[in-house]
mmCIF file of C-alpha atoms and ligand atoms in Angstrom:
data_model
loop_
_atom_site.group_PDB
_atom_site.id
_atom_site.type_symbol
_atom_site.label_atom_id
_atom_site.label_comp_id
_atom_site.label_asym_id
_atom_site.label_seq_id
_atom_site.Cartn_x
_atom_site.Cartn_y
_atom_site.Cartn_z
ATOM 1 C CA MET A 16 96.474 81.281 126.072
ATOM 2 C CA ALA A 17 97.698 83.376 123.171
ATOM 3 C CA ILE A 18 95.164 84.914 120.806
ATOM 4 C CA PRO A 19 97.110 86.264 117.830
ATOM 5 C CA PHE A 20 95.669 89.043 115.729
ATOM 6 C CA LEU A 21 96.102 86.916 112.624
ATOM 7 C CA ASP A 22 97.500 83.496 111.760
ATOM 8 C CA LEU A 23 97.137 82.682 108.059
ATOM 9 C CA ALA A 24 98.329 79.093 108.374
ATOM 10 C CA ASP A 25 95.510 78.572 110.861
ATOM 11 C CA THR A 26 93.075 80.332 108.504
ATOM 12 C CA ASN A 27 93.884 77.846 105.732
ATOM 13 C CA ALA A 28 94.242 74.750 107.935
ATOM 14 C CA PRO A 29 90.621 73.544 107.554
ATOM 15 C CA TYR A 30 90.959 73.537 103.747
ATOM 16 C CA ILE A 31 94.499 72.262 103.398
ATOM 17 C CA ASP A 32 93.665 68.800 101.989
ATOM 18 C CA GLU A 33 91.227 70.208 99.456
ATOM 19 C CA ILE A 34 93.666 72.951 98.460
ATOM 20 C CA GLU A 35 96.567 70.528 98.065
ATOM 21 C CA GLN A 36 94.465 68.335 95.801
ATOM 22 C CA ALA A 37 93.351 71.292 93.727
ATOM 23 C CA VAL A 38 96.895 72.660 93.370
ATOM 24 C CA CYS A 39 98.166 69.229 92.291
ATOM 25 C CA ARG A 40 95.328 68.976 89.778
ATOM 26 C CA VAL A 41 96.445 72.279 88.239
ATOM 27 C CA ILE A 42 100.126 71.298 88.180
ATOM 28 C CA ARG A 43 99.398 67.944 86.572
ATOM 29 C CA GLY A 44 96.894 69.471 84.151
ATOM 30 C CA GLY A 45 99.578 71.721 82.675
ATOM 31 C CA ARG A 46 97.307 74.740 82.226
ATOM 32 C CA TYR A 47 98.560 77.555 84.467
ATOM 33 C CA LEU A 48 96.800 80.648 83.130
ATOM 34 C CA ASN A 49 93.441 81.346 81.451
ATOM 35 C CA GLY A 50 92.279 77.803 82.132
ATOM 36 C CA PRO A 51 89.235 75.986 83.468
ATOM 37 C CA GLU A 52 89.778 76.931 87.135
ATOM 38 C CA THR A 53 89.770 80.639 86.338
ATOM 39 C CA THR A 54 86.685 80.330 84.137
ATOM 40 C CA ALA A 55 84.842 78.349 86.802
ATOM 41 C CA PHE A 56 85.869 80.761 89.550
ATOM 42 C CA GLU A 57 84.611 83.715 87.519
ATOM 43 C CA ARG A 58 81.235 82.040 87.043
ATOM 44 C CA GLU A 59 80.978 81.056 90.721
ATOM 45 C CA LEU A 60 82.017 84.484 91.999
ATOM 46 C CA ALA A 61 79.510 86.288 89.762
ATOM 47 C CA GLN A 62 76.805 83.883 90.890
ATOM 48 C CA SER A 63 77.668 84.332 94.568
ATOM 49 C CA CYS A 64 76.946 88.062 94.463
ATOM 50 C CA GLY A 65 74.393 88.269 91.679
ATOM 51 C CA ALA A 66 76.552 90.127 89.160
ATOM 52 C CA ALA A 67 76.200 89.115 85.517
ATOM 53 C CA LEU A 68 79.935 88.962 84.876
ATOM 54 C CA ALA A 69 83.225 88.518 86.720
ATOM 55 C CA ILE A 70 86.807 88.849 85.532
ATOM 56 C CA ALA A 71 89.516 87.232 87.657
ATOM 57 C CA VAL A 72 92.548 89.520 87.945
ATOM 58 C CA SER A 73 95.897 89.849 89.674
ATOM 59 C CA ASN A 74 94.944 91.758 92.844
ATOM 60 C CA GLY A 75 92.528 94.284 94.321
ATOM 61 C CA LEU A 76 94.495 97.372 93.344
ATOM 62 C CA ASP A 77 94.651 96.192 89.732
ATOM 63 C CA ALA A 78 90.902 95.499 89.833
ATOM 64 C CA ILE A 79 90.248 99.168 90.648
ATOM 65 C CA ARG A 80 92.848 100.346 88.097
ATOM 66 C CA LEU A 81 91.261 98.214 85.382
ATOM 67 C CA ILE A 82 87.769 99.533 86.110
ATOM 68 C CA ILE A 83 88.916 103.147 85.914
ATOM 69 C CA ARG A 84 91.045 102.610 82.837
ATOM 70 C CA ALA A 85 88.154 100.754 81.152
ATOM 71 C CA TYR A 86 85.792 103.651 81.884
ATOM 72 C CA ILE A 87 88.392 105.987 80.360
ATOM 73 C CA GLU A 88 88.716 103.804 77.250
ATOM 74 C CA THR A 89 84.944 103.708 76.844
ATOM 75 C CA GLY A 90 84.601 107.475 77.266
ATOM 76 C CA ARG A 91 82.791 107.430 80.614
ATOM 77 C CA LEU A 92 85.695 109.042 82.519
ATOM 78 C CA GLU A 93 88.474 111.379 81.488
ATOM 79 C CA LYS A 94 91.531 113.058 82.940
ATOM 80 C CA GLY A 95 90.556 115.912 85.260
ATOM 81 C CA ASP A 96 87.251 114.366 86.386
ATOM 82 C CA PHE A 97 86.486 114.341 90.095
ATOM 83 C CA VAL A 98 85.879 111.118 91.998
ATOM 84 C CA LEU A 99 84.154 110.962 95.384
ATOM 85 C CA VAL A 100 85.984 108.596 97.732
ATOM 86 C CA ALA A 101 85.926 107.844 101.462
ATOM 87 C CA ALA A 102 88.504 109.881 103.383
ATOM 88 C CA ASN A 103 89.231 106.896 105.644
ATOM 89 C CA THR A 104 89.622 104.165 103.038
ATOM 90 C CA TYR A 105 92.778 102.167 102.410
ATOM 91 C CA ILE A 106 95.196 103.952 100.087
ATOM 92 C CA ALA A 107 94.666 101.374 97.318
ATOM 93 C CA THR A 108 91.216 102.888 96.677
ATOM 94 C CA VAL A 109 92.781 106.272 95.949
ATOM 95 C CA LEU A 110 95.935 105.356 94.016
ATOM 96 C CA PRO A 111 94.134 104.478 90.743
ATOM 97 C CA ILE A 112 92.213 107.775 90.845
ATOM 98 C CA SER A 113 95.368 109.859 90.772
ATOM 99 C CA GLU A 114 97.241 107.411 88.521
ATOM 100 C CA PHE A 115 94.918 108.309 85.650
ATOM 101 C CA GLY A 116 94.870 112.051 86.349
ATOM 102 C CA LEU A 117 91.451 112.017 88.006
ATOM 103 C CA ARG A 118 90.992 114.035 91.180
ATOM 104 C CA PRO A 119 89.776 112.572 94.474
ATOM 105 C CA ILE A 120 87.233 114.430 96.608
ATOM 106 C CA PHE A 121 87.599 112.961 100.068
ATOM 107 C CA ILE A 122 84.247 112.384 101.766
ATOM 108 C CA GLU A 123 84.309 112.088 105.537
ATOM 109 C CA PRO A 124 82.914 108.888 107.047
ATOM 110 C CA ASP A 125 79.646 108.631 108.919
ATOM 111 C CA PRO A 126 80.712 107.892 112.542
ATOM 112 C CA GLU A 127 77.878 105.332 112.901
ATOM 113 C CA THR A 128 78.913 103.119 109.990
ATOM 114 C CA MET A 129 82.550 104.288 109.699
ATOM 115 C CA ASN A 130 81.786 104.329 105.958
ATOM 116 C CA PHE A 131 81.590 106.968 103.217
ATOM 117 C CA SER A 132 78.779 109.323 104.212
ATOM 118 C CA TRP A 133 76.199 109.458 101.430
ATOM 119 C CA SER A 134 74.653 112.588 102.906
ATOM 120 C CA SER A 135 78.037 114.390 102.923
ATOM 121 C CA ALA A 136 78.566 113.266 99.346
ATOM 122 C CA LEU A 137 75.218 114.782 98.324
ATOM 123 C CA LEU A 138 75.923 117.952 100.308
ATOM 124 C CA THR A 139 79.308 118.280 98.609
ATOM 125 C CA LEU A 140 77.650 117.990 95.209
ATOM 126 C CA ASP A 141 75.146 120.692 96.107
ATOM 127 C CA SER A 142 77.716 123.096 97.501
ATOM 128 C CA SER A 143 78.289 125.904 95.029
ATOM 129 C CA SER A 144 81.944 126.399 95.900
ATOM 130 C CA LEU A 145 83.206 123.832 93.405
ATOM 131 C CA THR A 146 82.695 123.205 89.730
ATOM 132 C CA LEU A 147 81.212 119.854 90.426
ATOM 133 C CA ASP A 148 79.665 119.043 87.090
ATOM 134 C CA LYS A 149 82.927 117.201 86.569
ATOM 135 C CA VAL A 150 82.216 114.748 89.382
ATOM 136 C CA LYS A 151 81.877 111.580 87.332
ATOM 137 C CA ALA A 152 82.338 108.693 89.748
ATOM 138 C CA ALA A 153 82.150 107.642 93.375
ATOM 139 C CA ILE A 154 84.248 104.773 94.693
ATOM 140 C CA ILE A 155 82.500 103.457 97.769
ATOM 141 C CA THR A 156 84.475 101.225 100.131
ATOM 142 C CA HIS A 157 82.555 98.668 102.183
ATOM 143 C CA LEU A 158 85.053 99.234 104.982
ATOM 144 C CA TYR A 159 85.644 96.570 107.628
ATOM 145 C CA GLY A 160 82.933 94.433 105.993
ATOM 146 C CA THR A 161 80.037 96.835 106.608
ATOM 147 C CA PRO A 162 78.280 97.530 103.307
ATOM 148 C CA CYS A 163 78.216 101.164 102.279
ATOM 149 C CA TRP A 164 74.891 101.455 100.496
ATOM 150 C CA ASP A 165 72.032 103.952 100.441
ATOM 151 C CA ALA A 166 69.874 102.971 97.482
ATOM 152 C CA GLU A 167 68.115 106.340 97.293
ATOM 153 C CA ALA A 168 71.333 108.383 97.506
ATOM 154 C CA ALA A 169 73.030 106.083 94.987
ATOM 155 C CA ARG A 170 70.164 106.614 92.528
ATOM 156 C CA ARG A 171 70.441 110.380 93.012
ATOM 157 C CA LEU A 172 74.149 110.255 92.201
ATOM 158 C CA ARG A 173 73.428 108.076 89.216
ATOM 159 C CA ARG A 174 70.837 110.555 87.900
ATOM 160 C CA ARG A 175 73.643 113.137 87.884
ATOM 161 C CA GLY A 176 75.678 110.822 85.681
ATOM 162 C CA ILE A 177 77.970 109.630 88.469
ATOM 163 C CA LEU A 178 79.264 106.057 88.193
ATOM 164 C CA ILE A 179 79.168 104.036 91.399
ATOM 165 C CA ILE A 180 82.207 101.786 91.777
ATOM 166 C CA GLU A 181 82.388 99.480 94.799
ATOM 167 C CA ASP A 182 85.688 98.737 96.496
ATOM 168 C CA ASN A 183 84.576 95.356 97.779
ATOM 169 C CA ALA A 184 87.969 94.190 99.043
ATOM 170 C CA GLN A 185 86.613 93.809 102.584
ATOM 171 C CA ALA A 186 82.976 92.807 102.222
ATOM 172 C CA ILE A 187 82.612 89.693 100.082
ATOM 173 C CA GLY A 188 79.245 88.124 100.923
ATOM 174 C CA ALA A 189 77.864 91.181 102.746
ATOM 175 C CA THR A 190 74.210 92.060 102.125
ATOM 176 C CA VAL A 191 72.069 95.188 102.301
ATOM 177 C CA PRO A 192 68.318 95.713 102.809
ATOM 178 C CA ASP A 193 67.736 97.724 99.608
ATOM 179 C CA GLU A 194 68.757 96.330 96.289
ATOM 180 C CA GLY A 195 71.336 97.869 94.010
ATOM 181 C CA PHE A 196 71.121 98.952 90.375
ATOM 182 C CA ASN A 197 70.733 95.412 89.041
ATOM 183 C CA GLY A 198 68.404 93.933 91.606
ATOM 184 C CA SER A 199 71.012 92.269 93.832
ATOM 185 C CA CYS A 200 71.339 92.959 97.554
ATOM 186 C CA VAL A 201 74.890 91.621 97.768
ATOM 187 C CA ALA A 202 78.058 93.724 97.945
ATOM 188 C CA GLY A 203 79.923 93.496 94.659
ATOM 189 C CA ALA A 204 76.716 93.681 92.614
ATOM 190 C CA LEU A 205 75.159 96.903 93.939
ATOM 191 C CA GLY A 206 76.712 99.622 91.776
ATOM 192 C CA ASP A 207 78.014 99.845 88.213
ATOM 193 C CA ALA A 208 81.167 97.811 88.845
ATOM 194 C CA ALA A 209 83.058 96.339 91.785
ATOM 195 C CA ALA A 210 86.617 95.442 92.693
ATOM 196 C CA PHE A 211 87.429 92.454 94.903
ATOM 197 C CA SER A 212 90.711 91.597 96.631
ATOM 198 C CA PHE A 213 91.746 88.104 97.656
ATOM 199 C CA TYR A 214 94.870 89.291 99.465
ATOM 200 C CA PRO A 215 95.632 86.502 101.958
ATOM 201 C CA THR A 216 94.171 88.367 104.952
ATOM 202 C CA LYS A 217 90.793 89.114 103.357
ATOM 203 C CA ASN A 218 87.656 87.100 104.226
ATOM 204 C CA ILE A 219 88.525 84.899 101.250
ATOM 205 C CA GLY A 220 92.288 84.951 100.857
ATOM 206 C CA ALA A 221 94.399 83.451 98.081
ATOM 207 C CA LEU A 222 97.835 81.879 98.583
ATOM 208 C CA GLY A 223 99.367 85.103 97.338
ATOM 209 C CA ASP A 224 97.835 87.926 95.311
ATOM 210 C CA ALA A 225 94.517 87.745 93.489
ATOM 211 C CA GLY A 226 91.530 89.974 92.767
ATOM 212 C CA ALA A 227 88.452 90.313 90.593
ATOM 213 C CA VAL A 228 86.169 92.756 88.823
ATOM 214 C CA THR A 229 82.418 92.195 88.737
ATOM 215 C CA THR A 230 79.842 94.103 86.713
ATOM 216 C CA SER A 231 76.612 93.610 84.845
ATOM 217 C CA ASP A 232 77.807 95.844 82.001
ATOM 218 C CA PRO A 233 79.094 93.650 79.149
ATOM 219 C CA VAL A 234 81.021 96.487 77.476
ATOM 220 C CA LEU A 235 82.875 97.276 80.687
ATOM 221 C CA ALA A 236 83.583 93.579 81.288
ATOM 222 C CA GLU A 237 84.940 93.081 77.795
ATOM 223 C CA THR A 238 87.150 96.167 78.106
ATOM 224 C CA VAL A 239 88.505 95.094 81.506
ATOM 225 C CA ARG A 240 89.214 91.624 80.154
ATOM 226 C CA ALA A 241 91.123 92.998 77.181
ATOM 227 C CA LEU A 242 93.072 95.519 79.288
ATOM 228 C CA ALA A 243 94.083 92.760 81.716
ATOM 229 C CA ASN A 244 95.494 90.746 78.828
ATOM 230 C CA TYR A 245 97.888 93.236 77.146
ATOM 231 C CA GLY A 246 94.938 95.115 75.697
ATOM 232 C CA SER A 247 94.167 92.346 73.238
ATOM 233 C CA ASP A 248 90.658 91.494 72.098
ATOM 234 C CA ARG A 249 91.930 88.403 70.354
ATOM 235 C CA ARG A 250 95.285 86.705 70.148
ATOM 236 C CA TYR A 251 98.096 88.977 68.888
ATOM 237 C CA HIS A 252 95.638 91.793 68.205
ATOM 238 C CA ASN A 253 95.943 94.732 70.593
ATOM 239 C CA ILE A 254 93.237 97.366 70.711
ATOM 240 C CA TYR A 255 94.558 99.004 73.912
ATOM 241 C CA ARG A 256 97.964 99.561 75.436
ATOM 242 C CA GLY A 257 97.096 97.150 78.204
ATOM 243 C CA TYR A 258 98.602 95.295 81.109
ATOM 244 C CA ASN A 259 99.201 91.802 82.322
ATOM 245 C CA CYS A 260 96.758 91.502 85.235
ATOM 246 C CA ARG A 261 95.765 87.845 85.070
ATOM 247 C CA MET A 262 94.943 85.520 87.953
ATOM 248 C CA ASP A 263 96.928 82.253 88.179
ATOM 249 C CA GLU A 264 95.045 78.955 87.794
ATOM 250 C CA ILE A 265 96.486 77.819 91.126
ATOM 251 C CA GLN A 266 94.985 80.823 92.889
ATOM 252 C CA ALA A 267 91.650 80.336 91.137
ATOM 253 C CA ALA A 268 91.595 76.671 92.177
ATOM 254 C CA ALA A 269 92.260 77.551 95.834
ATOM 255 C CA LEU A 270 89.758 80.405 95.771
ATOM 256 C CA ARG A 271 87.003 78.162 94.416
ATOM 257 C CA ILE A 272 87.361 76.005 97.515
ATOM 258 C CA LYS A 273 87.302 78.944 99.869
ATOM 259 C CA LEU A 274 84.350 80.534 98.075
ATOM 260 C CA ARG A 275 82.338 77.401 98.870
ATOM 261 C CA HIS A 276 83.032 77.997 102.558
ATOM 262 C CA LEU A 277 82.396 81.734 102.490
ATOM 263 C CA ASN A 278 79.070 81.598 104.295
ATOM 264 C CA GLU A 279 80.513 79.532 107.152
ATOM 265 C CA GLU A 280 83.423 81.949 107.483
ATOM 266 C CA ASN A 281 81.182 85.011 107.478
ATOM 267 C CA THR A 282 78.774 83.385 109.935
ATOM 268 C CA ARG A 283 81.665 82.675 112.309
ATOM 269 C CA ARG A 284 82.829 86.270 112.046
ATOM 270 C CA ARG A 285 79.286 87.516 112.750
ATOM 271 C CA ARG A 286 79.076 85.329 115.804
ATOM 272 C CA ILE A 287 82.372 86.712 117.145
ATOM 273 C CA ALA A 288 81.233 90.293 116.524
ATOM 274 C CA GLU A 289 78.015 89.570 118.440
ATOM 275 C CA ILE A 290 79.983 88.141 121.371
ATOM 276 C CA TYR A 291 82.262 91.183 121.425
ATOM 277 C CA ASN A 292 79.299 93.550 121.273
ATOM 278 C CA ARG A 293 77.453 91.744 124.049
ATOM 279 C CA GLU A 294 80.355 90.985 126.364
ATOM 280 C CA ILE A 295 82.590 94.051 126.090
ATOM 281 C CA THR A 296 81.147 96.390 128.706
ATOM 282 C CA ASN A 297 84.115 98.641 129.455
ATOM 283 C CA SER A 298 82.839 102.192 128.949
ATOM 284 C CA ILE A 299 86.265 103.395 127.752
ATOM 285 C CA VAL A 300 85.798 101.291 124.626
ATOM 286 C CA ALA A 301 83.368 102.395 121.876
ATOM 287 C CA LYS A 302 82.094 99.361 119.948
ATOM 288 C CA PRO A 303 81.087 99.223 116.292
ATOM 289 C CA ARG A 304 77.377 99.035 115.494
ATOM 290 C CA ILE A 305 75.665 95.866 114.391
ATOM 291 C CA PHE A 306 72.924 96.805 111.935
ATOM 292 C CA ALA A 307 69.948 94.465 112.260
ATOM 293 C CA ASP A 308 68.901 94.758 108.601
ATOM 294 C CA THR A 309 72.398 94.419 107.117
ATOM 295 C CA GLY A 310 74.593 91.376 106.638
ATOM 296 C CA GLN A 311 77.953 92.694 107.811
ATOM 297 C CA VAL A 312 80.878 90.328 107.276
ATOM 298 C CA TRP A 313 83.330 91.768 109.810
ATOM 299 C CA HIS A 314 86.566 91.812 107.878
ATOM 300 C CA GLN A 315 87.718 93.819 110.877
ATOM 301 C CA TYR A 316 86.086 94.417 114.246
ATOM 302 C CA VAL A 317 87.195 97.949 115.086
ATOM 303 C CA VAL A 318 86.734 99.649 118.465
ATOM 304 C CA LEU A 319 87.517 103.276 119.281
ATOM 305 C CA LEU A 320 89.595 104.370 122.286
ATOM 306 C CA PRO A 321 90.454 107.851 123.481
ATOM 307 C CA PRO A 322 93.632 108.546 121.459
ATOM 308 C CA ASP A 323 95.831 109.005 124.525
ATOM 309 C CA LEU A 324 94.744 105.585 125.851
ATOM 310 C CA ARG A 325 95.269 103.643 122.662
ATOM 311 C CA ASP A 326 98.878 102.585 123.133
ATOM 312 C CA SER A 327 98.429 101.517 126.735
ATOM 313 C CA PHE A 328 95.269 99.577 125.767
ATOM 314 C CA ARG A 329 97.169 97.720 123.053
ATOM 315 C CA ASN A 330 100.172 97.109 125.303
ATOM 316 C CA TYR A 331 97.887 95.852 128.050
ATOM 317 C CA LEU A 332 96.173 93.375 125.685
ATOM 318 C CA ASN A 333 99.526 92.358 124.274
ATOM 319 C CA SER A 334 100.746 91.565 127.797
ATOM 320 C CA LYS A 335 97.750 89.186 128.052
ATOM 321 C CA GLY A 336 98.772 87.486 124.794
ATOM 322 C CA ILE A 337 96.066 89.225 122.733
ATOM 323 C CA GLY A 338 97.166 90.714 119.417
ATOM 324 C CA THR A 339 95.615 93.866 117.929
ATOM 325 C CA ASP A 340 96.234 96.031 114.883
ATOM 326 C CA ILE A 341 95.378 99.501 113.532
ATOM 327 C CA HIS A 342 93.350 100.017 110.338
ATOM 328 C CA TYR A 343 94.614 102.530 109.429
ATOM 329 C CA PRO A 344 97.155 104.679 111.301
ATOM 330 C CA ASP A 345 96.858 107.554 108.799
ATOM 331 C CA PRO A 346 94.194 108.364 106.199
ATOM 332 C CA PRO A 347 95.365 108.712 102.568
ATOM 333 C CA CYS A 348 95.422 112.528 102.744
ATOM 334 C CA LEU A 349 98.099 112.288 105.462
ATOM 335 C CA GLN A 350 100.394 110.062 103.424
ATOM 336 C CA PRO A 351 103.561 111.694 102.078
ATOM 337 C CA CYS A 352 102.581 110.739 98.516
ATOM 338 C CA TYR A 353 99.388 112.832 98.845
ATOM 339 C CA GLU A 354 101.057 115.848 100.383
ATOM 340 C CA GLU A 355 98.898 118.194 98.301
ATOM 341 C CA TYR A 356 95.844 117.046 100.289
ATOM 342 C CA SER A 357 97.457 117.342 103.731
ATOM 343 C CA ALA A 358 95.568 120.558 104.481
ATOM 344 C CA LEU A 359 92.416 118.403 104.659
ATOM 345 C CA ALA A 360 93.734 116.549 107.653
ATOM 346 C CA SER A 361 92.638 118.807 110.473
ATOM 347 C CA PRO A 362 92.444 116.892 113.765
ATOM 348 C CA ASP A 363 88.694 117.497 114.108
ATOM 349 C CA ARG A 364 87.920 115.594 110.918
ATOM 350 C CA VAL A 365 86.117 112.308 111.571
ATOM 351 C CA SER A 366 88.639 110.400 109.444
ATOM 352 C CA VAL A 367 91.618 111.788 111.345
ATOM 353 C CA ARG A 368 89.974 111.291 114.764
ATOM 354 C CA MET A 369 89.160 107.707 113.831
ATOM 355 C CA ALA A 370 92.697 107.035 112.639
ATOM 356 C CA ARG A 371 93.973 108.174 116.037
ATOM 357 C CA SER A 372 91.493 106.128 118.076
ATOM 358 C CA CYS A 373 90.837 102.898 116.172
ATOM 359 C CA VAL A 374 91.982 99.463 117.338
ATOM 360 C CA SER A 375 91.184 96.262 115.438
ATOM 361 C CA LEU A 376 90.519 93.308 117.739
ATOM 362 C CA PRO A 377 91.400 89.777 116.625
ATOM 363 C CA ILE A 378 88.621 88.138 114.594
ATOM 364 C CA ALA A 379 90.189 86.074 111.790
ATOM 365 C CA ASN A 380 91.285 83.115 113.923
ATOM 366 C CA VAL A 381 89.039 83.568 116.939
ATOM 367 C CA SER A 382 86.648 81.007 118.456
ATOM 368 C CA PRO A 383 83.669 82.034 120.613
ATOM 369 C CA THR A 384 85.653 81.027 123.721
ATOM 370 C CA ASP A 385 88.572 83.219 122.614
ATOM 371 C CA ALA A 386 86.176 86.112 122.014
ATOM 372 C CA SER A 387 84.814 85.871 125.547
ATOM 373 C CA GLU A 388 88.363 85.835 126.882
ATOM 374 C CA VAL A 389 89.253 88.935 124.860
ATOM 375 C CA ALA A 390 86.094 90.642 126.166
ATOM 376 C CA ARG A 391 86.978 89.760 129.780
ATOM 377 C CA ALA A 392 90.494 91.103 129.355
ATOM 378 C CA ILE A 393 89.116 94.323 127.857
ATOM 379 C CA ASN A 394 86.644 94.723 130.709
ATOM 380 C CA ASP A 395 89.537 94.438 133.180
ATOM 381 C CA PHE A 396 91.414 97.261 131.502
ATOM 382 C CA SER A 397 91.109 100.342 133.653
ATOM 383 C CA THR A 398 92.225 103.925 133.319
ATOM 384 C CA ASP A 399 93.788 103.522 136.778
ATOM 385 C CA ASP A 400 96.409 101.177 135.282
ATOM 386 C CA TYR A 401 96.928 103.702 132.588
ATOM 387 C CA ASN A 402 97.184 106.688 134.937
ATOM 388 C CA ALA A 403 99.607 104.845 137.185
ATOM 389 C CA LYS A 404 101.799 104.018 134.231
ATOM 390 C CA LYS A 405 101.691 107.580 133.036
ATOM 391 C CA GLN A 406 102.802 108.845 136.444
ATOM 392 C CA GLN A 407 105.645 106.356 136.548
ATOM 393 C CA THR A 408 106.960 107.518 133.205
ATOM 394 C CA HIS A 409 106.777 111.127 134.365
ATOM 395 C CA LYS A 410 108.878 110.457 137.485
HETATM 396 C C1 PLP B 528 93.114 95.051 100.440
HETATM 397 C C2 PLP B 528 92.441 96.248 99.911
HETATM 398 C C3 PLP B 528 92.692 96.738 98.633
HETATM 399 C C4 PLP B 528 93.812 96.239 97.763
HETATM 400 O O1 PLP B 528 93.767 94.907 97.464
HETATM 401 P P1 PLP B 528 95.148 94.157 97.040
HETATM 402 O O2 PLP B 528 94.664 92.823 96.604
HETATM 403 O O3 PLP B 528 96.000 94.117 98.252
HETATM 404 O O4 PLP B 528 95.759 94.946 95.944
HETATM 405 C C5 PLP B 528 91.938 97.794 98.166
HETATM 406 N N1 PLP B 528 91.005 98.373 98.930
HETATM 407 C C6 PLP B 528 90.738 97.951 100.176
HETATM 408 C C7 PLP B 528 89.659 98.615 100.952
HETATM 409 C C8 PLP B 528 91.458 96.890 100.724
HETATM 410 O O5 PLP B 528 91.189 96.487 101.965
#
């Protein structure tokens, strides 16, 4: 039995009739942008996380770009400001920081949560070695679907005038025990603003690119909306040099359907993560933590292997028909485009160690039976196989 890492046709199969109907409705309706589907999706998305406002946009990267640009236009951020960001996030979190001449400060992850460490962030702010009064924002990534939230630490950052922007590409529907700035406990409505991605592989995926910005700040929302529409506040009147970052009606129509099934999808993912955590007993494999008080949504289920065992582990699973992936092989500071930060990437950094040891197990298309099979296969993986192979290659 093959268990692929990801099969998007299978992901969408349960909704195909509903999606086909919705797409046809849009085609026949003749309204392809800025129409009723987009408006309804914005309302439903905001409601689902408890944010006052949502703006549907073109993709997750653009959502982050629009938030930063809007804060620049409204005078909250300016060129040269520092932005705290997780050292192990996906590169799309970092690109908009440098695009606008802001400077990232990479914060190492907490090994327990694999997320941005709030205590390191606070320590960094208190260290005297930097002129840190220019730290003006923190972009927190809820990586792998585990919310990154420490209400007390977030309030301390806020008191220093630091904006908290959530990169919520991976954690739609996730919940935390302590509420955020506006009284919600749901990812996407915890900080000052949030970016969502509906890239097809995310927990709610579009049939192409799509994203969203949520916030409870009406000025920010209005600015983002204008920037996403050529910078116009009304038709043929441009107050900013903006972009075209709109979401298609077809995508909005499909996303509305999938948003209705979000809880089922996240519940299934939680169930798979619980099976993996209970049934994987191989001591070579370090499992992620399930936090009892937190609603994790398991965009990825990531285990850690000793780096020199990782390839043979993946090859072994592959030989059993089980697909895996790596999220991510290199942190942003090791990418050629961020060469100036490469000195940060010493091998003893948590982010670099994790990049060398992480393996994502299949979760998107996995049934409980599949999960038990994956766990059994993992438990049968032994270092003896690995050592034997190593000797063979050395002969
Ligand atoms: C997917 C992703 C993005 C980018 O979203 P796109 O829709 O692909 O532009 C940003 N940040 C994180 C953490 C992501 O996983």
